[in-house]
């Protein structure tokens, strides 16, 4: 089942960009543009996570957070402010994370994944075409046949799945799979991508993005 995300952001352009990126990777989203509308929607629906802008009309994000805190819905604050004071207020009110605009889609998705995992809302099975990834068992199957992947191939596959339809650079793959202290060549990514394509029959789905990196597409 798709995770339902409520986007509470009064800047329509920013809201639409967030919605587009979340939809691309498989989230179900709803958009509202002020605090009162958000409160009504939260009371009337079930959401797995709320992306909440601080400076919204009619009821700001801090006030809204106080009202919805008993519902125990994960919240990530979004704000243009970079003041430590605002961050402290947000986290003390019960927010799970705090992001300063502008931010990259890949960073937002990573933060959301961390929060959802903390609440036990992360998917335990991820699927793409005829591939199933069983997170708990770290097992990958193709048409119900187990395919053996190396640890790095497995982690690379997860990054591709979690960022489906988003182009990632080789440097971003290295940071997410090998870690920031990796001092090898970016060619390492190419070698692992080649192996994944062959083992999982993904030649037509892992696209090479010229001078950038790779993107997983349906």
Coordinates of N, CA and C in Angstrom, one line a residue:
X1 N 0.8 -1.2 0.0 CA 0.0 0.0 0.0 C 0.9 1.2 0.0
X2 N 0.5 2.2 -0.8 CA 1.3 3.5 -0.9 C 1.2 4.3 0.4
X3 N 2.3 4.9 0.8 CA 2.3 5.8 1.9 C 1.6 7.1 1.5
X4 N 0.7 7.6 2.4 CA 0.0 8.8 2.2 C 0.7 10.0 2.9
X5 N 1.1 11.0 2.1 CA 1.8 12.2 2.6 C 0.9 13.4 2.4
X6 N 0.8 14.2 3.5 CA 0.1 15.5 3.4 C 1.1 16.6 3.2
X7 N 1.0 17.4 2.2 CA 1.9 18.5 1.9 C 1.2 19.8 2.3
X8 N 1.7 20.4 3.4 CA 1.2 21.7 3.9 C 2.1 22.8 3.5
X9 N 1.9 23.4 2.4 CA 2.8 24.4 1.9 C 2.0 25.5 1.1
X10 N 2.1 26.8 1.5 CA 1.3 27.8 0.8 C 1.9 28.3 -0.5
X11 N 3.2 28.0 -0.8 CA 3.8 28.3 -2.0 C 3.4 27.2 -3.0
X12 N 2.5 27.5 -3.9 CA 2.0 26.5 -4.9 C 3.1 25.9 -5.7
X13 N 4.0 26.7 -6.1 CA 5.1 26.2 -7.0 C 5.9 25.1 -6.2
X14 N 6.3 25.5 -5.0 CA 7.1 24.5 -4.2 C 6.3 23.3 -3.9
X15 N 5.0 23.5 -3.5 CA 4.1 22.4 -3.2 C 4.0 21.4 -4.4
X16 N 3.9 22.0 -5.6 CA 3.7 21.1 -6.8 C 5.0 20.4 -7.1
X17 N 6.2 21.0 -6.9 CA 7.4 20.3 -7.1 C 7.6 19.2 -6.1
X18 N 7.2 19.4 -4.8 CA 7.3 18.3 -3.8 C 6.4 17.2 -4.3
X19 N 5.2 17.5 -4.6 CA 4.2 16.5 -5.0 C 4.7 15.7 -6.2
X20 N 5.3 16.4 -7.2 CA 5.8 15.7 -8.4 C 6.9 14.7 -8.0
X21 N 7.8 15.1 -7.2 CA 8.9 14.2 -6.8 C 8.4 13.0 -6.0
X22 N 7.5 13.3 -5.1 CA 7.0 12.2 -4.3 C 6.2 11.2 -5.1
X23 N 5.4 11.7 -6.0 CA 4.6 10.9 -6.9 C 5.5 10.0 -7.8
X24 N 6.6 10.6 -8.2 CA 7.5 9.8 -9.1 C 8.1 8.6 -8.4
X25 N 8.3 8.7 -7.1 CA 8.8 7.5 -6.4 C 7.8 6.7 -5.7
X26 N 6.5 7.0 -5.9 CA 5.4 6.1 -5.5 C 4.6 6.5 -4.3
X27 N 4.8 7.7 -3.8 CA 4.0 8.1 -2.6 C 2.6 8.6 -3.1
X28 N 1.6 8.5 -2.3 CA 0.3 9.1 -2.6 C 0.3 10.5 -1.8
X29 N -0.1 11.5 -2.4 CA 0.0 12.9 -1.8 C -1.3 13.6 -1.8
X30 N -1.4 14.5 -0.8 CA -2.5 15.5 -0.9 C -1.9 16.8 -0.5
X31 N -2.4 17.9 -1.1 CA -1.9 19.2 -0.9 C -2.9 20.1 -0.2
X32 N -2.5 20.9 0.7 CA -3.3 22.0 1.3 C -2.4 23.2 1.5
X33 N -3.0 24.3 1.7 CA -2.2 25.6 1.6 C -2.3 26.5 2.8
X34 N -3.0 26.1 3.8 CA -3.1 26.9 5.0 C -3.3 26.0 6.2
X35 N -3.1 26.5 7.4 CA -3.2 25.7 8.6 C -4.5 25.2 9.0
X36 N -5.6 26.0 8.8 CA -6.9 25.5 9.1 C -7.4 24.4 8.2
X37 N -7.1 24.6 6.9 CA -7.4 23.5 5.9 C -6.7 22.2 6.2
X38 N -5.4 22.4 6.6 CA -4.6 21.2 7.0 C -5.2 20.5 8.2
X39 N -5.6 21.3 9.2 CA -6.2 20.6 10.4 C -7.5 19.9 10.1
X40 N -8.3 20.4 9.2 CA -9.5 19.7 8.8 C -9.2 18.4 8.1
X41 N -8.2 18.5 7.2 CA -7.9 17.3 6.4 C -7.2 16.3 7.3
X42 N -6.4 16.7 8.2 CA -5.8 15.7 9.1 C -6.8 15.0 10.0
X43 N -7.8 15.7 10.5 CA -8.9 15.2 11.3 C -9.7 14.2 10.5
X44 N -9.9 14.5 9.2 CA -10.7 13.7 8.3 C -10.1 12.5 7.6
X45 N -8.8 12.4 7.6 CA -8.1 11.4 6.9 C -6.9 10.8 7.6
X46 N -6.3 9.8 7.0 CA -5.2 9.0 7.6 C -4.0 9.3 6.8
X47 N -3.0 9.8 7.4 CA -1.7 10.1 6.8 C -0.5 9.5 7.5
X48 N 0.4 9.0 6.7 CA 1.6 8.4 7.2 C 2.7 9.4 7.6
X49 N 2.6 10.6 7.0 CA 3.6 11.6 7.3 C 3.1 13.0 6.8
X50 N 3.5 14.0 7.5 CA 3.1 15.4 7.1 C 4.3 16.2 6.9
X51 N 4.4 16.9 5.7 CA 5.4 17.8 5.4 C 4.8 19.2 5.7
X52 N 5.3 19.9 6.7 CA 4.6 21.1 7.2 C 5.5 22.3 7.2
X53 N 5.1 23.3 6.3 CA 5.7 24.6 6.3 C 5.4 25.4 7.5
X54 N 6.4 26.1 8.0 CA 6.2 26.9 9.2 C 5.3 28.1 9.0
X55 N 5.6 28.9 7.9 CA 5.0 30.1 7.7 C 3.8 29.9 6.7
X56 N 2.7 29.5 7.2 CA 1.5 29.3 6.4 C 0.3 30.1 7.0
X57 N -0.6 30.5 6.1 CA -1.7 31.4 6.5 C -2.7 30.8 7.5
X58 N -3.4 31.6 8.2 CA -4.6 31.3 9.1 C -4.2 30.5 10.3
X59 N -3.2 29.7 10.3 CA -2.7 29.0 11.5 C -1.2 28.5 11.1
X60 N -0.2 29.1 11.8 CA 1.1 28.7 11.4 C 1.5 27.3 11.8
X61 N 2.6 26.8 11.3 CA 3.0 25.4 11.5 C 3.2 25.0 12.9
X62 N 3.7 26.0 13.7 CA 4.0 25.7 15.1 C 2.6 25.5 15.8
X63 N 1.7 26.4 15.6 CA 0.4 26.2 16.2 C -0.3 24.9 15.8
X64 N -0.3 24.6 14.5 CA -0.9 23.4 14.0 C -0.2 22.2 14.6
X65 N 1.1 22.2 14.8 CA 1.8 21.1 15.4 C 1.3 20.8 16.8
X66 N 1.1 21.9 17.5 CA 0.6 21.7 18.9 C -0.8 21.0 18.9
X67 N -1.6 21.3 17.9 CA -3.0 20.7 17.9 C -3.0 19.3 17.4
X68 N -2.0 18.9 16.6 CA -2.0 17.6 16.0 C -1.1 16.6 16.8
X69 N -0.3 17.2 17.7 CA 0.7 16.3 18.4 C 0.1 15.1 19.0
X70 N -1.1 15.1 19.6 CA -1.6 13.9 20.2 C -1.9 12.8 19.2
X71 N -2.0 13.2 17.9 CA -2.4 12.2 16.9 C -1.2 11.3 16.6
X72 N 0.0 11.7 17.0 CA 1.3 11.0 16.8 C 1.5 10.6 15.3
X73 N 1.3 11.6 14.4 CA 1.6 11.5 13.0 C 3.0 12.1 12.8
X74 N 3.9 11.4 12.1 CA 5.3 11.9 11.9 C 5.2 13.3 11.1
X75 N 6.0 14.2 11.5 CA 6.0 15.5 10.9 C 7.4 16.0 10.6
X76 N 7.6 16.5 9.4 CA 8.9 17.1 9.0 C 8.6 18.6 8.7
X77 N 9.2 19.5 9.4 CA 9.0 20.9 9.2 C 9.8 21.4 8.0
X78 N 9.1 22.2 7.2 CA 9.8 22.8 6.0 C 9.7 24.3 6.2
X79 N 10.9 25.0 6.1 CA 10.9 26.4 6.3 C 12.0 27.1 5.6
X80 N 11.7 28.4 5.3 CA 12.8 29.2 4.6 C 13.7 29.8 5.6
X81 N 13.3 29.7 6.9 CA 14.2 30.3 8.0 C 15.3 29.3 8.3
X82 N 16.4 29.9 8.7 CA 17.6 29.0 9.1 C 18.0 29.3 10.5
X83 N 17.1 29.9 11.3 CA 17.4 30.3 12.7 C 17.3 29.1 13.6
X84 N 18.3 28.9 14.4 CA 18.4 27.8 15.3 C 17.2 27.9 16.3
X85 N 16.7 29.1 16.6 CA 15.6 29.2 17.5 C 14.4 28.5 17.0
X86 N 14.1 28.7 15.7 CA 12.9 28.1 15.0 C 13.1 26.6 15.0
X87 N 14.3 26.1 14.7 CA 14.5 24.7 14.7 C 14.2 24.1 16.1
X88 N 14.7 24.7 17.1 CA 14.5 24.2 18.5 C 13.1 24.2 18.8
X89 N 12.3 25.2 18.5 CA 10.9 25.2 18.7 C 10.2 24.1 18.0
X90 N 10.5 23.9 16.8 CA 9.9 22.8 16.0 C 10.1 21.5 16.6
X91 N 11.3 21.2 16.9 CA 11.7 19.9 17.5 C 11.1 19.7 18.9
X92 N 11.1 20.7 19.7 CA 10.5 20.6 21.0 C 9.0 20.4 20.9
X93 N 8.3 20.9 19.9 CA 6.9 20.7 19.7 C 6.6 19.2 19.3
X94 N 7.6 18.5 18.9 CA 7.4 17.1 18.5 C 7.7 16.8 17.1
X95 N 8.2 17.7 16.3 CA 8.5 17.4 14.9 C 9.6 16.4 14.9
X96 N 9.6 15.6 13.8 CA 10.7 14.5 13.7 C 11.9 15.0 13.0
X97 N 11.7 16.0 12.2 CA 12.9 16.5 11.4 C 12.6 18.0 11.0
X98 N 13.6 18.6 10.4 CA 13.4 20.1 10.1 C 14.3 20.3 8.9
X99 N 13.7 20.8 7.8 CA 14.5 21.1 6.6 C 14.3 22.5 6.2
X100 N 15.4 23.1 5.8 CA 15.5 24.5 5.4 C 15.4 24.6 3.8
X101 N 14.4 25.3 3.3 CA 14.3 25.5 1.9 C 15.4 26.5 1.4
X102 N 15.9 26.3 0.2 CA 15.6 25.2 -0.8 C 16.3 24.0 -0.4
X103 N 15.8 22.8 -0.8 CA 16.5 21.5 -0.6 C 16.3 20.7 -1.8
X104 N 17.2 19.7 -2.0 CA 17.1 18.8 -3.1 C 16.1 17.7 -2.8
X105 N 15.5 17.2 -3.9 CA 14.5 16.1 -3.7 C 15.1 14.9 -3.1
X106 N 16.3 14.5 -3.4 CA 16.9 13.3 -2.9 C 17.1 13.4 -1.4
X107 N 17.4 14.7 -0.9 CA 17.6 14.8 0.5 C 16.3 14.7 1.3
X108 N 15.2 15.3 0.7 CA 13.9 15.2 1.3 C 13.4 13.7 1.4
X109 N 13.6 13.0 0.3 CA 13.2 11.5 0.3 C 14.0 10.7 1.3
X110 N 15.3 11.0 1.5 CA 16.1 10.3 2.5 C 15.6 10.6 3.9
X111 N 15.3 11.9 4.1 CA 14.8 12.2 5.5 C 13.4 11.6 5.7
X112 N 12.6 11.6 4.7 CA 11.3 10.9 4.9 C 11.4 9.4 5.2
X113 N 12.3 8.8 4.5 CA 12.6 7.4 4.6 C 13.0 7.1 6.1
X114 N 13.9 7.9 6.6 CA 14.4 7.8 7.9 C 13.3 7.9 9.0
X115 N 12.4 8.9 8.8 CA 11.3 9.1 9.7 C 10.3 8.0 9.6
X116 N 10.0 7.6 8.4 CA 9.0 6.5 8.3 C 9.5 5.2 8.9
X117 N 10.8 4.9 8.8 CA 11.5 3.8 9.3 C 11.4 3.8 10.9
X118 N 11.6 5.0 11.4 CA 11.5 5.2 12.9 C 10.1 4.8 13.4
X119 N 9.1 5.1 12.6 CA 7.7 4.8 13.1 C 7.3 3.4 12.6
X120 N 8.2 2.7 12.0 CA 7.8 1.3 11.5 C 6.8 1.4 10.3
X121 N 6.9 2.5 9.6 CA 6.0 2.6 8.4 C 6.8 2.4 7.1
X122 N 8.0 2.0 7.2 CA 8.8 1.7 5.9 C 8.3 0.4 5.3
X123 N 8.3 0.4 4.0 CA 7.9 -0.8 3.3 C 8.8 -1.9 3.6
X124 N 8.3 -3.2 3.8 CA 9.1 -4.3 4.0 C 9.4 -5.1 2.7
X125 N 8.6 -4.8 1.7 CA 8.7 -5.4 0.4 C 8.7 -4.3 -0.7
X126 N 9.7 -4.2 -1.5 CA 9.7 -3.3 -2.6 C 9.7 -4.0 -3.9
X127 N 8.9 -3.6 -4.9 CA 8.7 -4.3 -6.1 C 9.0 -3.4 -7.3
X128 N 9.5 -4.0 -8.4 CA 9.7 -3.3 -9.6 C 9.7 -4.3 -10.7
X129 N 8.8 -4.1 -11.7 CA 8.6 -5.1 -12.8 C 8.4 -6.4 -12.1
X130 N 9.2 -7.4 -12.5 CA 9.1 -8.8 -11.9 C 10.1 -9.0 -10.8
X131 N 10.6 -7.9 -10.2 CA 11.6 -8.0 -9.1 C 10.9 -7.7 -7.8
X132 N 11.2 -8.5 -6.8 CA 10.8 -8.2 -5.4 C 12.0 -8.2 -4.5
X133 N 12.0 -7.1 -3.7 CA 13.1 -7.0 -2.7 C 12.5 -7.1 -1.3
X134 N 12.9 -8.2 -0.5 CA 12.3 -8.4 0.8 C 13.3 -7.8 1.8
X135 N 13.0 -6.6 2.3 CA 13.9 -5.8 3.1 C 14.3 -6.6 4.4
X136 N 13.4 -7.2 5.1 CA 13.7 -7.9 6.3 C 14.7 -9.0 6.1
X137 N 14.6 -9.7 5.0 CA 15.5 -10.8 4.7 C 16.7 -10.5 3.9
X138 N 16.7 -9.2 3.3 CA 17.8 -8.8 2.4 C 17.8 -9.8 1.2
X139 N 16.6 -10.1 0.7 CA 16.5 -11.1 -0.3 C 15.9 -10.5 -1.6
X140 N 16.5 -10.8 -2.7 CA 16.0 -10.3 -4.0 C 15.5 -11.5 -4.9
X141 N 14.3 -11.4 -5.5 CA 13.9 -12.4 -6.4 C 13.5 -11.8 -7.7
X142 N 13.6 -12.6 -8.8 CA 13.1 -12.2 -10.1 C 12.2 -13.4 -10.5
X143 N 11.0 -13.1 -10.7 CA 10.0 -14.1 -11.1 C 10.0 -15.2 -10.0
X144 N 10.1 -14.8 -8.7 CA 10.1 -15.7 -7.6 C 11.3 -16.6 -7.5
X145 N 12.4 -16.3 -8.3 CA 13.6 -17.0 -8.2 C 14.6 -16.1 -7.5
X146 N 15.3 -16.6 -6.4 CA 16.3 -15.8 -5.7 C 17.5 -15.5 -6.5
X147 N 17.9 -14.2 -6.5 CA 19.1 -13.8 -7.2 C 20.1 -13.3 -6.2
X148 N 21.3 -13.9 -6.3 CA 22.3 -13.5 -5.3 C 23.0 -12.2 -5.7
X149 N 22.9 -11.2 -4.8 CA 23.6 -9.9 -5.1 C 24.7 -9.7 -4.0
X150 N 25.7 -9.0 -4.3 CA 26.7 -8.7 -3.3 C 26.1 -7.6 -2.4
X151 N 26.7 -7.4 -1.2 CA 26.1 -6.3 -0.4 C 26.0 -5.0 -1.0
X152 N 27.0 -4.6 -1.8 CA 27.0 -3.3 -2.5 C 26.0 -3.2 -3.6
X153 N 25.8 -4.3 -4.3 CA 24.8 -4.4 -5.4 C 23.4 -4.3 -4.8
X154 N 23.2 -4.9 -3.6 CA 21.9 -4.8 -3.0 C 21.6 -3.4 -2.5
X155 N 22.6 -2.7 -1.9 CA 22.4 -1.4 -1.5 C 22.1 -0.4 -2.6
X156 N 22.9 -0.7 -3.7 CA 22.7 0.2 -4.9 C 21.3 0.0 -5.5
X157 N 20.8 -1.3 -5.5 CA 19.4 -1.5 -6.0 C 18.4 -0.8 -5.1
X158 N 18.6 -0.8 -3.8 CA 17.7 -0.1 -2.9 C 17.7 1.4 -3.3
X159 N 18.8 2.0 -3.5 CA 18.9 3.4 -3.8 C 18.2 3.7 -5.1
X160 N 18.3 2.9 -6.1 CA 17.6 3.0 -7.4 C 16.1 2.9 -7.2
X161 N 15.7 2.0 -6.4 CA 14.2 1.8 -6.2 C 13.6 2.9 -5.4
X162 N 14.3 3.4 -4.4 CA 13.8 4.5 -3.6 C 13.8 5.8 -4.3
X163 N 14.6 5.9 -5.4 CA 14.6 7.2 -6.1 C 14.2 6.9 -7.6
X164 N 13.3 6.0 -7.8 CA 12.8 5.7 -9.1 C 12.4 7.0 -9.9
X165 N 12.8 7.0 -11.1 CA 12.5 8.2 -12.0 C 13.3 9.4 -11.7
X166 N 14.2 9.3 -10.8 CA 15.1 10.5 -10.4 C 16.5 10.2 -10.8
X167 N 17.1 11.1 -11.6 CA 18.5 10.9 -12.0 C 19.5 11.2 -10.9
X168 N 20.3 10.3 -10.6 CA 21.3 10.5 -9.5 C 22.7 10.4 -10.1
X169 N 23.6 11.3 -9.6 CA 25.0 11.3 -10.1 C 25.7 10.1 -9.5
X170 N 26.9 9.8 -10.1 CA 27.7 8.8 -9.5 C 28.2 9.2 -8.1
X171 N 28.4 10.4 -7.9 CA 28.9 10.9 -6.6 C 27.8 10.6 -5.6
X172 N 26.5 10.8 -5.9 CA 25.4 10.6 -5.0 C 25.3 9.1 -4.7
X173 N 25.5 8.3 -5.7 CA 25.5 6.8 -5.5 C 26.6 6.4 -4.5
X174 N 27.8 7.0 -4.7 CA 28.9 6.6 -3.8 C 28.6 7.1 -2.4
X175 N 28.1 8.3 -2.2 CA 27.8 8.7 -0.9 C 26.8 7.8 -0.2
X176 N 25.8 7.4 -0.9 CA 24.7 6.6 -0.3 C 25.1 5.1 -0.1
X177 N 25.9 4.6 -1.0 CA 26.2 3.2 -0.9 C 27.5 2.9 -0.3
X178 N 28.6 3.7 -0.6 CA 29.9 3.4 -0.1 C 30.3 4.3 1.1
X179 N 29.6 5.4 1.2 CA 29.8 6.3 2.3 C 30.8 7.4 1.9
X180 N 30.7 8.5 2.7 CA 31.5 9.7 2.4 C 33.0 9.5 2.5
X181 N 33.5 8.5 3.1 CA 34.9 8.3 3.3 C 35.5 7.4 2.2
X182 N 34.7 7.1 1.1 CA 35.2 6.3 0.0 C 36.1 7.1 -0.9
X183 N 37.3 6.5 -1.2 CA 38.3 7.3 -2.0 C 38.6 6.6 -3.3
X184 N 37.7 5.7 -3.7 CA 37.9 5.0 -5.0 C 37.4 5.9 -6.2
X185 N 37.3 5.3 -7.3 CA 36.9 6.0 -8.5 C 35.4 5.8 -8.7
X186 N 34.8 6.8 -9.4 CA 33.3 6.7 -9.7 C 33.1 5.6 -10.7
X187 N 34.1 5.1 -11.3 CA 33.9 3.9 -12.2 C 33.4 2.7 -11.5
X188 N 33.6 2.7 -10.2 CA 33.1 1.6 -9.3 C 31.5 1.5 -9.5
X189 N 30.9 2.7 -9.6 CA 29.4 2.7 -9.7 C 29.1 2.1 -11.1
X190 N 29.8 2.4 -12.1 CA 29.5 1.9 -13.4 C 29.6 0.4 -13.5
X191 N 30.6 -0.2 -12.8 CA 30.8 -1.6 -12.8 C 29.6 -2.3 -12.0
X192 N 29.1 -1.7 -10.9 CA 28.0 -2.3 -10.2 C 26.7 -2.2 -10.9
X193 N 26.5 -1.1 -11.6 CA 25.3 -0.9 -12.4 C 25.3 -1.9 -13.5
X194 N 26.4 -2.2 -14.2 CA 26.5 -3.2 -15.2 C 26.1 -4.5 -14.7
X195 N 26.6 -4.9 -13.5 CA 26.3 -6.2 -12.9 C 24.8 -6.3 -12.6
X196 N 24.2 -5.2 -12.0 CA 22.8 -5.2 -11.7 C 21.9 -5.4 -13.0
X197 N 22.3 -4.7 -14.0 CA 21.6 -4.8 -15.3 C 21.5 -6.2 -15.7
X198 N 22.7 -6.9 -15.6 CA 22.8 -8.3 -16.1 C 22.0 -9.3 -15.2
X199 N 22.2 -9.2 -13.9 CA 21.6 -10.1 -13.0 C 20.1 -10.0 -12.9
X200 N 19.6 -8.8 -13.0 CA 18.2 -8.5 -12.8 C 17.4 -8.2 -14.1
X201 N 18.1 -8.3 -15.2 CA 17.5 -8.0 -16.5 C 17.0 -6.6 -16.6
X202 N 17.8 -5.6 -16.2 CA 17.4 -4.3 -16.1 C 18.0 -3.4 -17.2
X203 N 18.5 -4.0 -18.3 CA 19.1 -3.2 -19.3 C 18.3 -2.1 -19.9
X204 N 16.9 -2.4 -20.0 CA 16.0 -1.4 -20.5 C 15.5 -0.4 -19.5
X205 N 15.8 -0.6 -18.2 CA 15.2 0.2 -17.1 C 16.2 1.1 -16.4
X206 N 17.5 0.7 -16.3 CA 18.5 1.5 -15.7 C 19.1 2.4 -16.8
X207 N 18.6 3.6 -16.9 CA 19.1 4.5 -18.0 C 20.4 5.2 -17.6
X208 N 21.3 5.3 -18.6 CA 22.5 6.1 -18.4 C 22.1 7.6 -18.8
X209 N 22.4 8.5 -17.8 CA 22.1 9.9 -18.0 C 23.5 10.5 -18.4
X210 N 23.6 11.0 -19.6 CA 24.9 11.5 -20.1 C 25.5 12.5 -19.2
X211 N 26.8 12.3 -18.8 CA 27.6 13.2 -18.0 C 27.0 13.4 -16.6
X212 N 26.0 12.6 -16.2 CA 25.5 12.7 -14.8 C 25.6 11.4 -14.1
X213 N 24.8 10.4 -14.5 CA 24.8 9.1 -13.7 C 23.8 8.2 -14.3
X214 N 22.8 7.8 -13.4 CA 21.8 6.8 -13.8 C 20.4 7.1 -13.3
X215 N 19.4 6.5 -13.9 CA 18.0 6.7 -13.4 C 17.3 5.4 -13.7
X216 N 16.5 4.9 -12.7 CA 15.7 3.7 -12.9 C 14.3 4.2 -13.4
X217 N 13.9 3.6 -14.5 CA 12.6 3.9 -15.1 C 11.8 2.7 -15.4
X218 N 10.4 2.8 -15.4 CA 9.5 1.7 -15.8 C 9.7 1.5 -17.3

